CSV table of C-alpha atoms in Angstrom, one decimal:
chain,number,residue,atom,x,y,z
A,12,MET,CA,53.1,165.3,137.3
A,13,PRO,CA,56.0,163.7,134.9
A,14,ALA,CA,55.2,163.7,131.3
A,15,ILE,CA,54.2,160.5,129.6
A,16,LEU,CA,56.1,159.6,126.5
A,17,VAL,CA,54.3,157.6,123.7
A,18,PRO,CA,56.0,156.2,121.0
A,19,HIS,CA,55.1,157.4,117.4
A,20,ALA,CA,56.4,155.8,114.2
A,21,GLY,CA,58.9,158.0,112.1
A,22,THR,CA,59.0,160.7,114.9
A,23,ASP,CA,60.1,161.6,118.2
A,24,PRO,CA,57.8,160.4,121.0
A,25,LEU,CA,54.6,162.2,121.8
A,26,ILE,CA,55.2,164.2,125.2
A,27,LEU,CA,51.9,164.2,126.9
A,28,GLU,CA,51.7,166.6,129.8
A,29,VAL,CA,48.4,167.7,131.6
A,30,GLY,CA,47.8,171.0,133.4
A,31,PHE,CA,47.7,171.8,137.1
A,32,GLY,CA,45.0,169.7,138.8
A,33,ALA,CA,44.5,167.3,136.2
A,34,THR,CA,45.2,163.6,136.5
A,35,ALA,CA,47.1,161.1,134.2
A,36,VAL,CA,47.3,157.3,134.3
A,37,ASP,CA,49.5,155.2,132.1
A,38,LEU,CA,48.4,151.7,131.4
A,39,ALA,CA,50.5,148.9,129.7
A,40,GLY,CA,50.8,145.2,129.9
A,41,PRO,CA,53.4,143.4,131.9
A,42,PRO,CA,56.9,143.0,130.3
A,43,GLY,CA,57.8,139.4,129.0
A,44,THR,CA,61.1,137.8,127.8
A,45,THR,CA,62.7,137.4,124.3
A,46,GLY,CA,65.3,135.3,122.6
A,47,GLU,CA,66.9,132.4,124.5
A,48,ALA,CA,65.0,133.3,127.5
A,49,ALA,CA,61.6,132.9,125.6
A,50,VAL,CA,62.9,129.7,124.2
A,51,GLY,CA,63.7,128.4,127.8
A,52,LEU,CA,60.1,129.7,129.0
A,53,VAL,CA,58.5,127.6,126.1
A,54,ARG,CA,60.5,124.6,126.5
A,55,THR,CA,60.0,124.5,130.4
A,56,ALA,CA,56.1,124.5,129.6
A,57,LEU,CA,56.4,121.8,127.1
A,58,ASP,CA,58.5,119.6,129.4
A,59,HIS,CA,56.9,120.2,132.8
A,60,PRO,CA,53.1,121.0,132.3
A,61,PRO,CA,51.0,121.1,135.4
A,62,GLY,CA,48.9,118.0,135.7
A,63,GLY,CA,49.5,116.3,132.4
A,64,PRO,CA,52.1,114.5,130.2
A,65,ALA,CA,55.0,116.5,128.5
A,66,LEU,CA,54.8,117.2,124.8
A,67,ALA,CA,57.3,114.3,124.1
A,68,ALA,CA,54.9,112.0,125.8
A,69,HIS,CA,52.0,112.8,123.4
A,70,ALA,CA,54.1,111.2,120.3
A,71,VAL,CA,55.3,107.9,119.5
A,72,PRO,CA,57.9,106.4,117.0
A,73,GLY,CA,56.5,106.8,113.7
A,74,ASP,CA,54.0,109.8,114.3
A,75,ARG,CA,53.7,112.5,111.8
A,76,VAL,CA,53.6,115.7,113.6
A,77,ALA,CA,52.1,119.0,112.8
A,78,VAL,CA,52.3,122.2,114.6
A,79,ALA,CA,49.4,124.6,114.0
A,80,LEU,CA,50.2,128.3,114.6
A,81,ALA,CA,46.6,129.7,114.7
A,82,GLY,CA,47.3,133.6,114.1
A,83,PRO,CA,50.4,135.7,115.2
A,84,VAL,CA,52.1,134.6,118.4
A,85,PRO,CA,54.9,136.5,120.3
A,86,GLN,CA,58.4,135.5,119.9
A,87,PRO,CA,57.5,133.1,117.0
A,88,THR,CA,61.2,132.2,116.2
A,89,ALA,CA,61.7,131.1,119.9
A,90,VAL,CA,58.4,129.2,120.1
A,91,ILE,CA,59.2,127.3,116.9
A,92,ALA,CA,62.6,126.4,118.3
A,93,ALA,CA,61.4,125.2,121.5
A,94,LEU,CA,58.7,122.9,119.8
A,95,ARG,CA,61.2,121.2,117.6
A,96,SER,CA,63.7,121.0,120.5
A,97,ALA,CA,61.1,119.3,122.5
A,98,LEU,CA,59.8,116.9,119.8
A,99,ALA,CA,63.4,115.9,118.8
A,100,THR,CA,63.7,114.0,122.1
A,101,VAL,CA,61.1,111.5,120.7
A,102,ASP,CA,62.8,108.6,118.9
A,103,ALA,CA,62.0,107.9,115.3
A,104,VAL,CA,59.2,110.5,114.7
A,105,ALA,CA,58.5,110.5,111.2
A,106,GLY,CA,60.6,113.4,109.8
A,107,ALA,CA,60.7,117.0,111.2
A,108,PRO,CA,57.4,118.4,112.4
A,109,VAL,CA,55.5,120.4,109.7
A,110,VAL,CA,54.7,123.9,111.1
A,111,LEU,CA,51.7,125.6,109.5
A,112,ALA,CA,50.8,129.3,110.0
A,113,ALA,CA,47.1,130.5,109.4
A,114,GLN,CA,47.3,133.8,107.5
A,115,GLY,CA,44.8,136.4,108.0
A,116,GLY,CA,45.0,140.0,108.2
A,117,GLY,CA,48.3,140.2,106.5
A,118,THR,CA,50.2,138.7,109.2
A,119,ALA,CA,53.7,137.7,108.6
A,120,VAL,CA,54.8,133.9,108.3
A,121,PRO,CA,57.4,133.2,110.9
A,122,ARG,CA,60.7,131.9,109.8
A,123,GLY,CA,60.4,127.9,109.9
A,124,ALA,CA,56.7,128.0,109.0
A,125,THR,CA,54.6,127.2,105.9
A,126,ALA,CA,51.7,129.6,105.1
A,127,PHE,CA,48.2,128.3,105.2
A,128,THR,CA,45.6,130.6,103.4
A,129,GLY,CA,42.8,127.9,102.6
A,130,HIS,CA,42.5,129.7,99.0
A,131,THR,CA,43.1,126.4,97.1
A,132,ALA,CA,41.3,123.1,97.7
A,133,ALA,CA,44.8,121.3,97.3
A,134,GLU,CA,45.5,122.9,100.8
A,135,THR,CA,42.9,121.1,102.6
A,136,ALA,CA,41.3,117.8,103.2
A,137,TYR,CA,37.9,116.3,104.2
A,138,LEU,CA,37.8,115.8,108.0
A,139,ALA,CA,34.0,115.6,109.2
A,140,ALA,CA,30.6,116.7,108.8
A,141,ASP,CA,28.8,119.2,110.6
A,142,GLU,CA,25.5,118.6,112.3
A,143,ALA,CA,23.7,119.6,108.9
A,144,GLY,CA,25.7,117.2,107.2
A,145,ARG,CA,27.8,119.6,105.5
A,146,PRO,CA,31.7,118.6,104.9
A,147,LEU,CA,34.3,120.3,106.8
A,148,TYR,CA,37.5,120.9,105.3
A,149,LEU,CA,40.7,121.3,107.3
A,150,ALA,CA,44.3,122.0,106.4
A,151,ARG,CA,45.8,118.7,104.9
A,152,ALA,CA,48.9,118.6,106.7
A,153,LEU,CA,46.7,118.7,109.9
A,154,VAL,CA,44.3,115.9,108.9
A,155,ASP,CA,47.4,113.7,107.9
A,156,ALA,CA,49.2,114.0,111.0
A,157,ASP,CA,49.1,111.6,113.8
A,158,LEU,CA,49.7,114.5,116.4
A,159,VAL,CA,48.6,117.9,116.1
A,160,VAL,CA,50.0,120.6,118.4
A,161,GLU,CA,47.7,123.7,118.4
A,162,VAL,CA,49.5,127.0,119.2
A,163,ALA,CA,47.9,130.1,119.7
A,164,SER,CA,48.1,133.5,121.7
A,165,TRP,CA,45.8,134.2,124.5
A,166,GLN,CA,44.6,137.7,123.9
A,167,TRP,CA,41.7,139.6,125.6
A,168,ASP,CA,38.8,141.2,123.4
A,169,ALA,CA,37.5,144.2,125.0
A,170,ALA,CA,34.8,144.6,122.3
A,171,LEU,CA,33.5,141.0,123.1
A,172,HIS,CA,34.4,140.8,126.7
A,173,ALA,CA,36.2,137.7,126.2
A,174,ALA,CA,39.3,136.2,124.8
A,175,ASP,CA,39.9,136.7,121.0
A,176,PRO,CA,37.7,133.6,119.6
A,177,THR,CA,39.6,133.6,116.2
A,178,LEU,CA,42.7,132.4,117.8
A,179,ALA,CA,42.2,128.7,117.5
A,180,VAL,CA,42.6,125.9,114.9
A,181,TRP,CA,39.0,126.2,113.5
A,182,PRO,CA,38.2,128.1,111.5
A,183,ALA,CA,41.8,129.5,111.1
A,184,PHE,CA,42.8,126.3,109.3
A,185,GLY,CA,39.6,125.6,107.2
A,186,ARG,CA,38.8,126.7,103.8
A,187,ALA,CA,38.5,130.2,102.9
A,188,GLY,CA,35.0,131.2,103.9
A,189,SER,CA,34.9,128.9,106.9
A,190,ALA,CA,34.6,131.6,109.4
A,191,THR,CA,31.6,133.3,107.6
A,192,PRO,CA,28.8,131.3,109.3
A,193,LEU,CA,30.3,132.1,112.9
A,194,GLU,CA,30.7,135.9,111.7
A,195,ARG,CA,27.1,135.9,110.6
A,196,GLY,CA,26.4,134.8,114.3
A,197,LEU,CA,28.6,137.7,115.8
A,198,ALA,CA,27.0,140.2,113.3
A,199,ARG,CA,23.2,139.1,114.2
A,200,ARG,CA,23.8,138.7,117.9
A,201,GLY,CA,26.9,140.5,119.1
A,202,ARG,CA,28.6,138.9,122.0
A,203,LYS,CA,26.0,136.2,122.2
A,204,GLY,CA,26.9,134.9,118.9
A,205,LEU,CA,30.4,133.9,120.9
A,206,GLU,CA,29.0,130.4,122.0
A,207,ALA,CA,28.4,129.0,118.6
A,208,TRP,CA,32.1,129.9,117.8
A,209,THR,CA,33.5,128.3,120.9
A,210,LEU,CA,31.6,125.1,120.4
A,211,ALA,CA,32.5,125.1,116.5
A,212,ALA,CA,36.1,125.2,117.6
A,213,GLU,CA,35.8,122.6,120.4
A,214,ARG,CA,34.0,120.1,118.0
A,215,MET,CA,36.7,120.4,115.3
A,216,ARG,CA,39.4,119.9,117.9
A,217,TRP,CA,37.5,116.7,118.8
A,218,HIS,CA,37.2,115.6,115.3
A,219,LEU,CA,40.9,116.2,114.8
A,220,GLY,CA,41.9,114.5,118.0
A,221,VAL,CA,43.8,117.6,119.4
A,222,THR,CA,45.0,116.8,123.0
A,223,ALA,CA,48.1,118.9,123.0
A,224,CYS,CA,47.8,122.8,123.1
A,225,LEU,CA,50.4,125.7,123.8
A,226,ARG,CA,48.6,128.9,124.9
A,227,LEU,CA,51.1,131.9,124.7
A,228,VAL,CA,50.7,135.3,126.5
A,229,PRO,CA,52.3,138.0,125.0
A,230,GLY,CA,54.2,140.6,127.1
A,231,ARG,CA,54.2,144.1,126.0
A,232,ASP,CA,56.4,145.2,123.0
A,233,GLY,CA,56.0,141.8,121.3
A,234,THR,CA,57.8,139.8,124.1
A,235,LEU,CA,56.5,136.6,125.5
A,236,LEU,CA,55.1,136.6,129.2
A,237,ALA,CA,53.9,133.2,129.8
A,238,ALA,CA,53.6,129.9,127.9
A,239,CYS,CA,51.0,127.2,129.0
A,240,PHE,CA,50.8,123.7,127.7
A,241,GLY,CA,48.3,121.1,128.3
A,242,THR,CA,44.9,119.9,127.0
A,243,PRO,CA,43.1,122.8,125.3
A,244,SER,CA,41.0,123.6,128.3
A,245,ALA,CA,43.9,123.3,130.8
A,246,ALA,CA,46.2,125.4,128.6
A,247,ALA,CA,43.5,127.9,128.1
A,248,ALA,CA,42.5,128.2,132.0
A,249,ALA,CA,46.3,128.6,132.7
A,250,ALA,CA,46.8,131.1,130.2
A,251,ARG,CA,43.8,133.3,131.2
A,252,ALA,CA,45.2,133.5,134.5
A,253,GLY,CA,48.6,134.5,133.0
A,254,ALA,CA,46.9,137.2,131.0
A,255,MET,CA,45.5,139.0,134.0
A,256,GLY,CA,48.2,141.6,133.9
A,257,TRP,CA,46.5,142.8,130.6
A,258,ARG,CA,43.4,143.6,132.8
A,259,PRO,CA,44.6,146.8,134.8
A,260,ARG,CA,42.2,148.8,137.0
A,261,ILE,CA,41.9,152.5,137.3
A,262,ALA,CA,39.9,154.6,139.6
A,263,ALA,CA,37.6,156.4,137.4
A,264,PRO,CA,37.1,156.9,133.6
A,265,ALA,CA,39.1,159.8,132.1
A,266,ALA,CA,38.0,162.6,129.8
A,267,LEU,CA,40.6,161.8,127.3
A,268,ALA,CA,42.5,158.5,126.4
A,269,VAL,CA,45.2,158.1,124.1
A,270,ALA,CA,45.8,154.6,122.7
A,271,THR,CA,48.5,152.9,120.6
A,272,LEU,CA,48.5,149.5,118.7
A,273,SER,CA,50.5,146.5,119.5
A,274,PRO,CA,52.6,144.6,117.1
A,275,PHE,CA,49.9,142.1,116.8
A,276,ALA,CA,47.5,144.6,115.3
A,277,THR,CA,46.7,143.4,111.8
A,278,GLY,CA,43.2,144.6,110.5
A,279,PRO,CA,39.9,146.3,111.5
A,280,ALA,CA,39.4,143.9,114.5
A,281,SER,CA,42.5,145.1,116.3
A,282,PHE,CA,41.2,148.7,115.7
A,283,THR,CA,37.9,147.8,117.3
A,284,ARG,CA,39.4,146.2,120.3
A,285,ALA,CA,41.8,149.2,121.0
A,286,VAL,CA,38.6,151.5,120.8
A,287,ALA,CA,36.8,149.4,122.9
A,288,ALA,CA,39.7,149.2,125.5
A,289,ALA,CA,39.8,152.9,125.6
A,290,ALA,CA,36.1,153.3,125.8
A,291,ARG,CA,36.1,151.4,129.0
A,292,VAL,CA,38.2,153.8,130.5
A,293,THR,CA,36.6,157.1,129.0
A,294,THR,CA,33.6,159.0,130.1
A,295,PRO,CA,30.6,158.7,127.8
A,296,ASP,CA,31.1,162.4,126.3
A,297,GLY,CA,34.9,162.1,126.3
A,298,THR,CA,37.5,161.7,123.7
A,299,ILE,CA,39.6,158.8,122.3
A,300,CYS,CA,42.7,159.2,120.3
A,301,VAL,CA,44.4,156.3,118.5
A,302,ILE,CA,47.7,156.4,117.4
A,303,GLY,CA,49.2,153.9,114.7
A,304,ASP,CA,48.6,152.2,111.3
A,305,VAL,CA,44.7,152.0,111.5
A,306,ALA,CA,43.3,149.6,108.8
A,307,ALA,CA,40.8,151.3,106.4
A,308,PRO,CA,37.3,150.3,107.3
A,309,GLY,CA,35.0,148.4,104.9
A,310,PRO,CA,31.8,149.5,103.1
A,311,VAL,CA,29.5,148.6,105.8
A,312,PHE,CA,31.3,150.7,108.3
A,313,ARG,CA,31.6,153.5,106.1
A,314,ARG,CA,27.9,153.6,105.4
A,315,TRP,CA,27.1,153.4,109.0
A,316,ARG,CA,29.3,156.5,109.5
A,317,GLU,CA,27.3,158.3,106.7
A,318,GLY,CA,24.5,157.8,108.8
A,319,VAL,CA,22.6,154.6,107.6
A,320,ALA,CA,21.2,152.8,110.5
A,321,ILE,CA,23.5,149.8,111.9
A,322,ARG,CA,20.8,147.4,112.1
A,323,ALA,CA,19.7,147.7,108.5
A,324,LEU,CA,23.2,147.5,107.3
A,325,VAL,CA,23.9,144.4,109.4
A,326,THR,CA,20.9,142.5,108.0
A,327,GLU,CA,21.7,143.4,104.6
A,328,ALA,CA,25.1,142.1,104.8
A,329,VAL,CA,24.2,139.0,106.6
A,330,ALA,CA,21.5,138.3,104.2
A,331,GLY,CA,24.1,138.5,101.2
A,332,ARG,CA,26.8,136.1,100.0
A,333,ASP,CA,29.9,138.3,100.5
A,334,PRO,CA,32.0,137.1,103.4
A,335,ALA,CA,34.0,140.4,103.4
A,336,LEU,CA,30.7,142.2,104.0
A,337,VAL,CA,29.9,139.8,106.7
A,338,ALA,CA,33.3,140.4,108.5
A,339,ASP,CA,32.9,144.2,108.0
A,340,ALA,CA,29.4,144.1,109.5
A,341,VAL,CA,30.8,142.4,112.6
A,342,GLN,CA,33.4,145.3,113.1
A,343,ALA,CA,30.7,148.0,112.5
A,344,ARG,CA,28.2,146.6,114.8
A,345,LEU,CA,30.9,146.2,117.6
A,346,PHE,CA,32.5,149.5,116.8
A,347,ALA,CA,29.2,151.3,117.1
A,348,ARG,CA,28.1,149.8,120.4
A,349,VAL,CA,31.8,150.6,122.2
A,350,LEU,CA,32.3,153.9,120.7
A,351,GLY,CA,28.7,155.5,121.7
A,352,SER,CA,28.8,159.3,121.9
A,353,ARG,CA,32.6,159.5,122.2
A,354,ARG,CA,34.6,161.7,119.8
A,355,LEU,CA,37.4,159.7,118.2
A,356,VAL,CA,40.5,161.3,116.8
A,357,LEU,CA,43.1,159.4,114.6
A,358,LEU,CA,46.8,160.1,114.3
A,359,SER,CA,47.5,157.8,111.6
A,360,SER,CA,48.5,156.9,108.0
A,361,LEU,CA,44.7,157.0,106.7
A,362,ASP,CA,44.0,159.5,104.2
A,363,ALA,CA,42.7,162.8,105.4
A,364,ALA,CA,39.8,162.9,103.3
A,365,LEU,CA,38.8,159.2,104.4
A,366,VAL,CA,39.1,160.3,108.1
A,367,GLU,CA,36.7,163.3,107.3
A,368,GLU,CA,34.5,161.2,105.5
A,369,LEU,CA,34.1,158.8,108.5
A,370,ASP,CA,33.5,161.8,110.6
A,371,PHE,CA,36.3,161.1,112.7
A,372,GLY,CA,38.9,163.8,113.8
A,373,ASN,CA,42.1,163.7,112.2
A,374,ALA,CA,45.2,164.6,113.8
A,375,ARG,CA,47.6,166.4,111.5
A,376,SER,CA,50.6,166.0,113.7
A,377,PRO,CA,51.8,164.6,117.1
A,378,GLU,CA,51.3,168.1,118.3
A,379,ALA,CA,47.6,168.1,118.2
A,380,ILE,CA,47.5,165.3,120.4
A,381,GLU,CA,50.1,166.8,122.8
A,382,ARG,CA,47.6,169.9,122.8
A,383,LEU,CA,44.5,167.8,123.6
A,384,ALA,CA,46.3,166.2,126.6
A,385,ALA,CA,47.4,169.5,127.8
A,386,ARG,CA,43.6,170.9,128.1
A,387,ALA,CA,42.3,167.5,129.3
A,388,ALA,CA,41.0,167.4,132.9
A,389,SER,CA,41.9,163.8,133.1
A,390,LEU,CA,44.1,161.5,130.9
A,391,VAL,CA,44.5,158.0,130.6
A,392,VAL,CA,47.3,156.5,128.1
A,393,LEU,CA,46.8,152.8,126.9
A,394,ARG,CA,49.7,151.4,125.5
A,395,GLU,CA,48.8,148.6,123.0
A,396,ALA,CA,45.2,149.1,123.7
A,397,ASP,CA,44.2,146.1,121.5
A,398,LEU,CA,45.5,143.8,123.8
A,399,LEU,CA,44.0,145.5,127.1
A,400,TRP,CA,40.8,144.9,128.7
A,401,PRO,CA,41.2,147.5,131.4
A,402,ARG,CA,38.6,147.9,134.5
A,403,HIS,CA,37.3,150.7,136.9
A,404,PRO,CA,34.9,150.4,139.7
A,405,GLY,CA,31.9,151.6,137.7
A,406,GLY,CA,32.2,149.0,134.7
């Protein structure tokens, strides 16, 4: 069986070879486009959406237009160029569109966009009140706009068995802490808390009057696979269908999984998604190896790994006032469920002492992973595992 080459930052690729009689599967998402081809793909979606008006038809002369990038998107320069080009066909739109990029988890600001953090009151304005009468504040540029174009990736979240719920105009463009009530629901109820998150995003779109949504499906290696434009529901449905290439099927779980991270991996949630994807194709007593820049876990996660019951930790975090602890509790709960009794080995930049404290295996060199592969009865490689949601007949 041919060797599988796995890239590793700063070194030559890992060479994974299994022994005689062993099996190996290499999973990766579909390839996409870059540069001018990506511009053309997005422009076609904006100009010729199925079952609805083109982007230019959403605007009228004099409109103030705002583009809301809800998280990292594939080929951001091409996406912004295509949006500006499509809107330039509208006569007398009031100035160039404002492009806001929601910042979270250390994502970079695309060229041509302005960062939104939500940390200052001046960044936001009152939009509406929730069911309890509490005020809801959203990015001022979006509230002031006549037309808001919501732009977001469509990415699977294997830990939640759904699309990533954070990639939406709300709470990405709310004041700092807007996500905390929704994260409390995820911490308390796990996947069952997704319904409240979805409803909150839909209500905010309704209050804001969002009728134009661009959903982008990443291809492997940071490329753009598909662009889907229309109403939020129509764009999401088309993107879901376009993202099925990220749901590969294998014959059976393997004893060893080796997972890499995508260019979109930005924090603990990406680490959890990667482990969740690998766990789906790994036997309950198998080993998962994660390769890449893994984010250091928070105090809730660490205490869980030290032996404190996860339920007690989640209850304590949810009852407190620290949003960071609530977010950490969400990841700890999801991580505990997906990892189960599997062994986890890291080849990362994390300090070796921290990895040992977490009771994970620390691969000191790529050769350590290569030796694990050589001894494994079965191997599955997941490239950009945080974007994958693989399937097998038993699960």
